[in-house]
PDB file of C-alpha atoms in Angstrom:
ATOM      1  CA  PHE A1192     -47.018  12.160 -26.718  1.00  0.00           C
ATOM      2  CA  HIS A1193     -49.362  10.218 -24.492  1.00  0.00           C
ATOM      3  CA  TYR A1194     -46.809   7.529 -23.638  1.00  0.00           C
ATOM      4  CA  PHE A1195     -43.481   8.532 -22.129  1.00  0.00           C
ATOM      5  CA  ALA A1196     -41.581   5.661 -23.768  1.00  0.00           C
ATOM      6  CA  LEU A1197     -42.757   6.726 -27.226  1.00  0.00           C
ATOM      7  CA  ARG A1198     -41.818  10.360 -26.552  1.00  0.00           C
ATOM      8  CA  LYS A1199     -38.403   9.270 -25.313  1.00  0.00           C
ATOM      9  CA  MET A1200     -37.815   7.093 -28.373  1.00  0.00           C
ATOM     10  CA  HIS A1201     -38.606   9.965 -30.762  1.00  0.00           C
ATOM     11  CA  PHE A1202     -36.509  12.361 -28.712  1.00  0.00           C
ATOM     12  CA  LEU A1203     -33.503  10.032 -28.770  1.00  0.00           C
ATOM     13  CA  LEU A1204     -33.795   9.273 -32.482  1.00  0.00           C
ATOM     14  CA  HIS A1205     -33.889  12.934 -33.502  1.00  0.00           C
ATOM     15  CA  ALA A1206     -31.665  14.653 -30.936  1.00  0.00           C
ATOM     16  CA  ARG A1207     -28.463  16.290 -32.185  1.00  0.00           C
ATOM     17  CA  ALA A1208     -27.253  16.877 -28.610  1.00  0.00           C
ATOM     18  CA  LEU A1209     -28.484  16.425 -25.055  1.00  0.00           C
ATOM     19  CA  ALA A1210     -28.202  19.066 -22.366  1.00  0.00           C
ATOM     20  CA  ALA A1211     -28.932  17.521 -18.970  1.00  0.00           C
ATOM     21  CA  PHE A1212     -29.491  19.863 -16.052  1.00  0.00           C
ATOM     22  CA  PRO A1213     -29.853  18.805 -12.421  1.00  0.00           C
ATOM     23  CA  GLY A1214     -33.135  16.959 -12.165  1.00  0.00           C
ATOM     24  CA  GLY A1215     -34.988  13.970 -10.867  1.00  0.00           C
ATOM     25  CA  PHE A1216     -35.906  10.499 -12.026  1.00  0.00           C
ATOM     26  CA  GLY A1217     -37.151  11.588 -15.454  1.00  0.00           C
ATOM     27  CA  THR A1218     -33.876  13.356 -16.167  1.00  0.00           C
ATOM     28  CA  PHE A1219     -31.901  10.317 -15.026  1.00  0.00           C
ATOM     29  CA  ASP A1220     -34.080   7.988 -17.106  1.00  0.00           C
ATOM     30  CA  GLU A1221     -33.526   9.950 -20.315  1.00  0.00           C
ATOM     31  CA  LEU A1222     -29.836  10.556 -19.638  1.00  0.00           C
ATOM     32  CA  PHE A1223     -28.917   6.976 -18.787  1.00  0.00           C
ATOM     33  CA  GLU A1224     -30.999   5.569 -21.639  1.00  0.00           C
ATOM     34  CA  LEU A1225     -29.040   7.766 -24.049  1.00  0.00           C
ATOM     35  CA  LEU A1226     -25.684   6.927 -22.459  1.00  0.00           C
ATOM     36  CA  THR A1227     -26.500   3.215 -22.711  1.00  0.00           C
ATOM     37  CA  LEU A1228     -27.528   3.459 -26.364  1.00  0.00           C
ATOM     38  CA  ILE A1229     -24.313   5.296 -27.233  1.00  0.00           C
ATOM     39  CA  GLN A1230     -22.179   2.958 -25.079  1.00  0.00           C
ATOM     40  CA  THR A1231     -23.587  -0.146 -26.766  1.00  0.00           C
ATOM     41  CA  GLY A1232     -23.402   1.318 -30.270  1.00  0.00           C
ATOM     42  CA  LYS A1233     -27.170   1.232 -30.805  1.00  0.00           C
ATOM     43  CA  ILE A1234     -27.155   4.902 -31.840  1.00  0.00           C
ATOM     44  CA  ALA A1235     -24.448   7.205 -33.154  1.00  0.00           C
ATOM     45  CA  PRO A1236     -22.749   9.383 -30.553  1.00  0.00           C
ATOM     46  CA  ILE A1237     -24.057  12.902 -29.985  1.00  0.00           C
ATOM     47  CA  PRO A1238     -22.787  15.542 -27.573  1.00  0.00           C
ATOM     48  CA  VAL A1239     -24.068  14.796 -24.068  1.00  0.00           C
ATOM     49  CA  LEU A1240     -23.663  17.826 -21.824  1.00  0.00           C
ATOM     50  CA  LEU A1241     -24.028  17.544 -18.061  1.00  0.00           C
ATOM     51  CA  TYR A1242     -24.560  21.009 -16.631  1.00  0.00           C
ATOM     52  CA  GLY A1243     -23.222  21.441 -13.124  1.00  0.00           C
ATOM     53  CA  ARG A1244     -20.313  19.076 -12.433  1.00  0.00           C
ATOM     54  CA  GLU A1245     -20.778  19.447  -8.670  1.00  0.00           C
ATOM     55  CA  PHE A1246     -24.373  18.165  -8.822  1.00  0.00           C
ATOM     56  CA  TRP A1247     -23.621  15.218 -11.099  1.00  0.00           C
ATOM     57  CA  ASN A1248     -20.549  14.108  -9.168  1.00  0.00           C
ATOM     58  CA  ARG A1249     -22.497  14.333  -5.911  1.00  0.00           C
ATOM     59  CA  VAL A1250     -25.451  12.232  -7.077  1.00  0.00           C
ATOM     60  CA  VAL A1251     -23.614   9.779  -9.371  1.00  0.00           C
ATOM     61  CA  ASN A1252     -20.237   8.402  -8.354  1.00  0.00           C
ATOM     62  CA  PHE A1253     -18.862   7.900 -11.856  1.00  0.00           C
ATOM     63  CA  ASP A1254     -15.425   6.891 -10.563  1.00  0.00           C
ATOM     64  CA  ALA A1255     -16.993   4.150  -8.430  1.00  0.00           C
ATOM     65  CA  LEU A1256     -18.795   2.780 -11.494  1.00  0.00           C
ATOM     66  CA  VAL A1257     -15.416   2.399 -13.197  1.00  0.00           C
ATOM     67  CA  GLU A1258     -13.786   0.958 -10.061  1.00  0.00           C
ATOM     68  CA  GLU A1259     -16.583  -1.607  -9.750  1.00  0.00           C
ATOM     69  CA  GLY A1260     -16.101  -2.578 -13.389  1.00  0.00           C
ATOM     70  CA  VAL A1261     -19.662  -1.821 -14.463  1.00  0.00           C
ATOM     71  CA  VAL A1262     -18.540   0.835 -16.950  1.00  0.00           C
ATOM     72  CA  SER A1263     -15.149   1.379 -18.528  1.00  0.00           C
ATOM     73  CA  ALA A1264     -13.074   4.511 -18.075  1.00  0.00           C
ATOM     74  CA  LYS A1265     -13.603   5.103 -21.809  1.00  0.00           C
ATOM     75  CA  ASP A1266     -17.370   5.276 -21.214  1.00  0.00           C
ATOM     76  CA  LEU A1267     -16.876   8.428 -19.161  1.00  0.00           C
ATOM     77  CA  SER A1268     -15.853  10.216 -22.365  1.00  0.00           C
ATOM     78  CA  ILE A1269     -19.401   9.812 -23.719  1.00  0.00           C
ATOM     79  CA  PHE A1270     -20.433  12.926 -21.781  1.00  0.00           C
ATOM     80  CA  THR A1271     -18.896  16.292 -20.961  1.00  0.00           C
ATOM     81  CA  PHE A1272     -19.364  18.390 -17.842  1.00  0.00           C
ATOM     82  CA  VAL A1273     -20.111  22.045 -18.570  1.00  0.00           C
ATOM     83  CA  GLU A1274     -21.060  25.037 -16.460  1.00  0.00           C
ATOM     84  CA  THR A1275     -22.268  27.691 -18.905  1.00  0.00           C
ATOM     85  CA  ALA A1276     -24.350  27.889 -22.070  1.00  0.00           C
ATOM     86  CA  GLN A1277     -21.309  29.122 -23.988  1.00  0.00           C
ATOM     87  CA  GLU A1278     -19.223  26.205 -22.785  1.00  0.00           C
ATOM     88  CA  GLY A1279     -21.954  23.795 -23.887  1.00  0.00           C
ATOM     89  CA  TRP A1280     -22.321  25.458 -27.278  1.00  0.00           C
ATOM     90  CA  ASP A1281     -18.561  25.250 -27.801  1.00  0.00           C
ATOM     91  CA  VAL A1282     -18.625  21.497 -27.085  1.00  0.00           C
ATOM     92  CA  VAL A1283     -21.467  20.966 -29.579  1.00  0.00           C
ATOM     93  CA  GLN A1284     -19.748  23.044 -32.271  1.00  0.00           C
ATOM     94  CA  ASP A1285     -16.433  21.233 -31.744  1.00  0.00           C
ATOM     95  CA  PHE A1286     -18.154  17.843 -31.885  1.00  0.00           C
ATOM     96  CA  TYR A1287     -19.755  18.514 -35.262  1.00  0.00           C
ATOM     97  CA  ARG A1288     -16.805  20.478 -36.669  1.00  0.00           C
ATOM     98  CA  ASP A1289     -14.577  17.460 -36.066  1.00  0.00           C
ATOM     99  CA  ARG A1290     -16.991  15.278 -38.051  1.00  0.00           C
ATOM    100  CA  ASP A1291     -17.066  17.414 -41.194  1.00  0.00           C
TER     101      ASP A1291
END
């Protein structure tokens, strides 16, 4: 895709899960766009896997977002921290197994 916004839209419409690894602004853009769309009910929930809890908790203070009232504690259940590929795969399988 020539335009990033168009690529992101197609990615978000067709994704069955998102695996986010430590990254920069592009990673944050895609991740937070997806979290917002799920949070606001604009798209159906999918598994959102954040690889490397230590990284994510260091760069995003999720607890502070709740304390400041800008997200609810329930919103933190939209994503799951994982450390290994197997752990991530298990989360995805459990997510879709529970929906069958």
